[in-house]
Tab-separated table of C-alpha atoms and ligand atoms in Angstrom:
chain	number	residue	atom	x	y	z
A	1	MET	CA	99.115	108.571	107.993
A	2	ASP	CA	98.696	105.313	106.041
A	3	TRP	CA	96.672	105.172	102.829
A	4	ASP	CA	92.917	104.629	102.928
A	5	ALA	CA	93.374	101.548	100.743
A	6	ARG	CA	89.657	100.742	100.375
A	7	ASN	CA	88.892	104.194	99.017
A	8	TYR	CA	92.057	104.233	96.909
A	9	ASP	CA	90.973	100.973	95.275
A	10	ARG	CA	87.557	102.511	94.472
A	11	LEU	CA	88.921	105.836	93.212
A	12	SER	CA	91.985	104.745	91.247
A	13	ASP	CA	90.420	104.468	87.767
A	14	PRO	CA	92.857	107.129	86.419
A	15	HIS	CA	95.777	105.050	87.738
A	16	VAL	CA	94.417	101.901	86.116
A	17	ARG	CA	94.120	103.721	82.782
A	18	TRP	CA	97.670	105.108	83.073
A	19	GLY	CA	98.955	101.698	84.138
A	20	ALA	CA	97.491	99.975	81.066
A	21	ALA	CA	99.299	102.391	78.731
A	22	VAL	CA	102.622	102.071	80.580
A	23	LEU	CA	102.374	98.287	80.644
A	24	GLU	CA	102.289	98.213	76.838
A	25	ARG	CA	105.907	99.465	76.906
A	26	LEU	CA	107.115	96.296	78.662
A	27	ASP	CA	108.381	93.729	76.195
A	28	LEU	CA	107.390	90.399	77.795
A	29	ALA	CA	107.583	86.787	76.615
A	30	GLY	CA	105.296	85.752	79.509
A	31	ASP	CA	107.726	83.823	81.699
A	32	GLU	CA	109.613	86.658	83.370
A	33	THR	CA	109.817	87.757	86.995
A	34	VAL	CA	108.822	91.412	87.292
A	35	LEU	CA	108.848	93.779	90.273
A	36	ASP	CA	105.858	96.096	90.650
A	37	ALA	CA	107.502	98.861	92.698
A	38	GLY	CA	104.703	100.529	94.676
A	39	CYS	CA	101.927	98.080	93.810
A	40	GLY	CA	99.217	99.798	95.880
A	41	THR	CA	96.053	97.695	96.042
A	42	GLY	CA	97.151	95.692	93.014
A	43	ARG	CA	94.720	96.866	90.326
A	44	VAL	CA	97.592	97.589	87.915
A	45	THR	CA	99.558	94.571	89.217
A	46	GLU	CA	96.615	92.434	88.102
A	47	GLN	CA	97.055	93.701	84.539
A	48	LEU	CA	100.772	92.964	84.785
A	49	LEU	CA	100.103	89.407	85.997
A	50	SER	CA	97.858	88.756	82.996
A	51	ARG	CA	100.898	89.478	80.761
A	52	LEU	CA	102.918	86.819	82.637
A	53	PRO	CA	101.026	83.501	82.244
A	54	ARG	CA	104.189	81.490	83.039
A	55	GLY	CA	105.992	84.145	85.040
A	56	SER	CA	105.649	85.842	88.397
A	57	VAL	CA	105.266	89.233	90.010
A	58	VAL	CA	106.928	90.611	93.117
A	59	ALA	CA	104.470	93.181	94.471
A	60	LEU	CA	106.290	95.638	96.731
A	61	ASP	CA	104.839	98.470	98.761
A	62	ALA	CA	105.672	100.312	101.972
A	63	SER	CA	102.043	100.628	103.069
A	64	PRO	CA	100.583	97.795	105.180
A	65	ALA	CA	97.057	98.928	104.271
A	66	MET	CA	97.753	98.866	100.517
A	67	LEU	CA	99.476	95.484	100.732
A	68	GLY	CA	96.550	94.117	102.758
A	69	GLU	CA	94.142	94.999	99.947
A	70	ALA	CA	96.553	93.603	97.349
A	71	ARG	CA	96.925	90.300	99.216
A	72	ALA	CA	93.132	89.983	99.465
A	73	ARG	CA	92.760	90.693	95.729
A	74	PHE	CA	95.260	88.000	94.661
A	75	SER	CA	93.990	85.422	97.157
A	76	ARG	CA	90.683	85.506	95.211
A	77	LEU	CA	92.221	85.630	91.729
A	78	PRO	CA	93.107	82.552	89.632
A	79	GLY	CA	96.908	82.652	89.204
A	80	GLY	CA	97.213	84.869	92.275
A	81	GLU	CA	99.743	82.430	93.758
A	82	ARG	CA	102.239	83.736	91.183
A	83	VAL	CA	102.319	87.044	93.063
A	84	SER	CA	104.542	87.371	96.129
A	85	PHE	CA	104.497	90.374	98.410
A	86	VAL	CA	107.265	92.466	99.939
A	87	GLU	CA	106.605	95.183	102.497
A	88	ALA	CA	109.550	97.549	102.108
A	89	ASP	CA	110.562	101.136	101.552
A	90	LEU	CA	112.010	101.520	98.049
A	91	LEU	CA	114.751	103.670	99.575
A	92	GLU	CA	115.891	100.669	101.617
A	93	LEU	CA	115.544	98.058	98.849
A	94	THR	CA	118.509	95.692	98.355
A	95	PRO	CA	118.786	92.311	96.560
A	96	GLU	CA	118.423	90.636	99.993
A	97	TYR	CA	114.765	91.689	100.092
A	98	LEU	CA	114.171	89.481	97.061
A	99	GLU	CA	116.024	86.508	98.494
A	100	GLY	CA	115.421	83.311	96.532
A	101	ARG	CA	113.994	85.073	93.499
A	102	GLY	CA	117.327	85.964	91.859
A	103	ARG	CA	117.831	89.172	89.904
A	104	LEU	CA	114.658	90.388	88.238
A	105	ASP	CA	113.930	90.546	84.516
A	106	ALA	CA	112.105	93.865	84.764
A	107	VAL	CA	111.083	96.645	87.108
A	108	PHE	CA	107.680	98.207	86.510
A	109	SER	CA	106.179	101.061	88.488
A	110	THR	CA	103.255	103.430	88.163
A	111	ALA	CA	102.191	106.495	90.165
A	112	THR	CA	104.776	105.885	92.894
A	113	PHE	CA	108.193	107.480	92.322
A	114	HIS	CA	106.970	111.057	92.905
A	115	TRP	CA	106.263	110.085	96.538
A	116	VAL	CA	109.980	109.269	96.937
A	117	ALA	CA	112.172	112.368	97.292
A	118	ASP	CA	115.599	110.774	96.651
A	119	HIS	CA	115.567	109.550	93.033
A	120	GLU	CA	119.348	108.977	92.944
A	121	ARG	CA	119.063	106.370	95.663
A	122	LEU	CA	115.754	105.027	94.357
A	123	PHE	CA	117.186	104.294	90.898
A	124	ALA	CA	120.417	102.817	92.334
A	125	ASN	CA	118.351	100.472	94.530
A	126	LEU	CA	116.172	99.385	91.613
A	127	ARG	CA	119.246	98.806	89.450
A	128	SER	CA	120.665	96.539	92.179
A	129	VAL	CA	117.731	94.096	91.943
A	130	LEU	CA	117.657	93.963	88.107
A	131	ARG	CA	119.676	91.528	86.033
A	132	ASP	CA	121.989	93.018	83.399
A	133	GLY	CA	119.869	93.803	80.353
A	134	GLY	CA	116.691	93.942	82.461
A	135	GLN	CA	113.951	96.395	81.528
A	136	PHE	CA	112.901	99.418	83.541
A	137	VAL	CA	109.480	100.821	82.587
A	138	ALA	CA	107.762	103.331	84.836
A	139	GLN	CA	105.574	106.392	85.105
A	140	CYS	CA	105.036	108.894	87.903
A	141	GLY	CA	104.177	112.548	88.416
A	142	GLY	CA	106.624	114.833	86.587
A	143	GLU	CA	107.582	118.504	86.442
A	144	GLY	CA	104.478	120.699	86.775
A	145	ASN	CA	102.292	117.879	88.101
A	146	ILE	CA	99.074	119.031	89.833
A	147	ALA	CA	100.256	122.659	89.870
A	148	GLY	CA	96.604	123.759	90.011
A	149	VAL	CA	96.032	121.791	93.235
A	150	LEU	CA	99.173	123.228	94.856
A	151	ALA	CA	98.124	126.750	93.792
A	152	ALA	CA	94.638	126.273	95.272
A	153	VAL	CA	96.181	125.123	98.578
A	154	LYS	CA	98.380	128.265	98.545
A	155	ARG	CA	95.415	130.540	97.920
A	156	LEU	CA	93.911	129.079	101.101
A	157	GLY	CA	97.012	130.278	102.973
A	158	ALA	CA	98.693	126.857	103.307
A	159	GLU	CA	101.603	124.938	101.767
A	160	ARG	CA	100.861	121.305	100.979
A	161	ALA	CA	102.697	119.223	103.603
A	162	GLY	CA	104.458	115.967	102.759
A	163	THR	CA	107.258	114.561	100.637
A	164	TRP	CA	107.197	114.570	96.863
A	165	LEU	CA	109.383	115.152	93.821
A	166	TYR	CA	107.945	116.091	90.442
A	167	ALA	CA	111.184	115.720	88.508
A	168	PRO	CA	111.890	116.996	84.972
A	169	ALA	CA	112.494	114.406	82.253
A	170	TRP	CA	116.040	115.608	81.440
A	171	GLU	CA	117.156	115.360	85.074
A	172	THR	CA	115.581	111.921	85.442
A	173	ALA	CA	117.461	110.706	82.356
A	174	LYS	CA	120.765	111.884	83.850
A	175	ARG	CA	119.984	110.224	87.186
A	176	LEU	CA	119.167	106.940	85.428
A	177	GLU	CA	122.434	107.005	83.502
A	178	ARG	CA	124.365	107.632	86.721
A	179	ALA	CA	122.547	104.693	88.348
A	180	GLY	CA	123.662	102.230	85.648
A	181	PHE	CA	120.907	102.393	83.021
A	182	GLY	CA	121.277	102.747	79.249
A	183	GLU	CA	118.891	103.156	76.288
A	184	VAL	CA	117.220	105.775	78.503
A	185	ARG	CA	114.095	107.556	77.282
A	186	CYS	CA	112.274	109.981	79.567
A	187	TRP	CA	109.491	112.367	78.656
A	188	CYS	CA	106.615	114.211	80.309
A	189	HIS	CA	103.089	114.587	78.998
A	190	PRO	CA	100.015	116.384	80.386
A	191	ASP	CA	97.176	114.015	81.301
A	192	PRO	CA	94.398	115.976	83.035
A	193	VAL	CA	91.713	114.040	84.925
A	194	SER	CA	88.137	115.409	85.033
A	195	PHE	CA	85.666	114.669	87.811
A	196	PRO	CA	81.872	114.749	87.521
A	197	ASP	CA	81.566	117.374	90.292
A	198	ARG	CA	83.448	119.015	93.165
A	199	GLY	CA	82.305	116.349	95.646
A	200	ALA	CA	84.010	113.658	93.561
A	201	LEU	CA	87.070	115.902	93.218
A	202	ALA	CA	87.175	116.379	97.026
A	203	ASP	CA	86.956	112.575	97.560
A	204	PHE	CA	89.907	112.053	95.244
A	205	LEU	CA	91.972	114.902	96.722
A	206	GLN	CA	91.331	113.583	100.223
A	207	THR	CA	92.436	110.025	99.357
A	208	VAL	CA	95.310	110.747	96.963
A	209	CYS	CA	96.776	114.229	96.400
A	210	LEU	CA	96.209	115.722	99.885
A	211	ARG	CA	96.606	112.537	101.947
A	212	GLU	CA	99.881	113.506	103.601
A	213	HIS	CA	98.767	117.104	104.179
A	214	LEU	CA	95.502	116.008	105.788
A	215	GLY	CA	97.504	113.798	108.152
A	216	THR	CA	98.843	117.006	109.712
A	217	LEU	CA	95.289	118.246	110.471
A	218	GLU	CA	92.845	117.164	113.166
A	219	PRO	CA	90.423	114.478	111.861
A	220	PRO	CA	87.333	116.760	111.817
A	221	GLU	CA	89.267	119.324	109.713
A	222	ARG	CA	90.350	116.908	106.993
A	223	ARG	CA	87.215	116.591	104.897
A	224	ARG	CA	86.532	120.321	105.221
A	225	PHE	CA	90.001	121.202	103.924
A	226	ALA	CA	89.710	118.836	100.919
A	227	GLN	CA	86.330	120.410	100.103
A	228	ARG	CA	87.740	123.936	100.361
A	229	VAL	CA	90.570	123.029	97.961
A	230	ALA	CA	88.063	121.472	95.540
A	231	GLU	CA	85.931	124.661	95.679
A	232	GLU	CA	89.022	126.830	95.181
A	233	MET	CA	90.014	125.100	91.938
A	234	PRO	CA	88.731	126.773	88.741
A	235	GLU	CA	87.074	123.540	87.545
A	236	PRO	CA	86.805	119.928	88.758
A	237	VAL	CA	89.922	118.904	86.829
A	238	ILE	CA	93.329	117.847	88.170
A	239	ASP	CA	96.168	118.932	85.901
A	240	TYR	CA	98.249	115.772	86.062
A	241	VAL	CA	101.618	115.669	84.246
A	242	ARG	CA	103.084	112.182	83.834
A	243	LEU	CA	106.829	111.494	83.707
A	244	ASN	CA	107.531	108.400	81.588
A	245	ILE	CA	110.654	106.247	81.941
A	246	VAL	CA	111.941	103.523	79.636
A	247	ALA	CA	115.475	102.206	80.219
A	248	ARG	CA	117.610	99.103	80.360
A	249	ALA	CA	120.039	97.930	83.029
A	250	ILE	CA	123.590	97.892	81.615
B	301	SAM	C1	99.261	106.250	94.149
B	301	SAM	S1	99.748	104.677	94.737
B	301	SAM	C2	100.009	103.804	93.203
B	301	SAM	C3	99.714	102.335	93.346
B	301	SAM	C4	99.687	101.545	92.046
B	301	SAM	N1	100.985	101.476	91.416
B	301	SAM	C5	98.679	102.145	91.094
B	301	SAM	O1	99.081	102.669	90.050
B	301	SAM	O2	97.484	102.118	91.433
B	301	SAM	C6	101.412	104.948	95.297
B	301	SAM	C7	101.957	103.761	96.066
B	301	SAM	O3	103.351	103.940	96.282
B	301	SAM	C8	103.665	103.460	97.566
B	301	SAM	N2	104.902	104.111	98.008
B	301	SAM	C9	105.139	105.427	98.150
B	301	SAM	N3	106.388	105.621	98.579
B	301	SAM	C10	106.967	104.405	98.703
B	301	SAM	C11	108.252	103.945	99.131
B	301	SAM	N4	109.199	104.809	99.501
B	301	SAM	N5	108.481	102.628	99.142
B	301	SAM	C12	107.525	101.736	98.759
B	301	SAM	N6	106.292	102.117	98.367
B	301	SAM	C13	106.011	103.428	98.348
B	301	SAM	C14	102.466	103.866	98.402
B	301	SAM	O4	102.381	103.142	99.623
B	301	SAM	C15	101.324	103.601	97.449
B	301	SAM	O5	100.801	102.308	97.581
């Protein structure tokens, strides 16, 4: 089931806040070419573009719905012509996808890698599109991420369906080194997100955390299941844990 990109755009304030903090870790002169790997609707990409007044962004995502929203956003935005779009699965990414753009100066990514189960291949693919010395700055869900949501789903007698990997920092660091990165720093930090009430929590769960699971249910069941999970949680708070990555292509 594809993303509900309209609702994601409306509900992704936590992602925009995380993105702003991660973006500060990119060391940019302003004229680089940077890949946003898993750009979604482009709210964080827009912040990245503002750091590149003479540079450009390659906005990549596998979701046609997300890319549609992102294209619409940048068609309205001054400087939006400095963003180009690639519809691709990160697990299939090769330098050929970026034909004509050369090797990139940096790879940036937020809230995406945990949706990709094979991090060995993911990091090798991202290394292949980076120039030597290029920066790799990213954040995604890490070990222990949203354990409270998964526990609530279990208490309702289900296992959350879908593909995800909430990797530990130490294992991620080893994978990055094996993929050709140096100066590797990886760490996890808790970053809980509070919602005003259980209705708002259910909206968010439906659009983000339970999206793949709900795709396995009949349409009339989907909202009801998200609401039951929201009611089952001790409070309207999602216990996010973020895995941070800073590295350099060697
Ligand atoms: C939660 S959104 C994050 C979007 C944006 N970076 C942000 O912070 O708002 C995750 C995005 O990753 C994309 N994604 C997940 N797996 C992917 C894959 N294997 N290849 C490319 N994009 C992928 C999804 O389509 C989605 O747009």
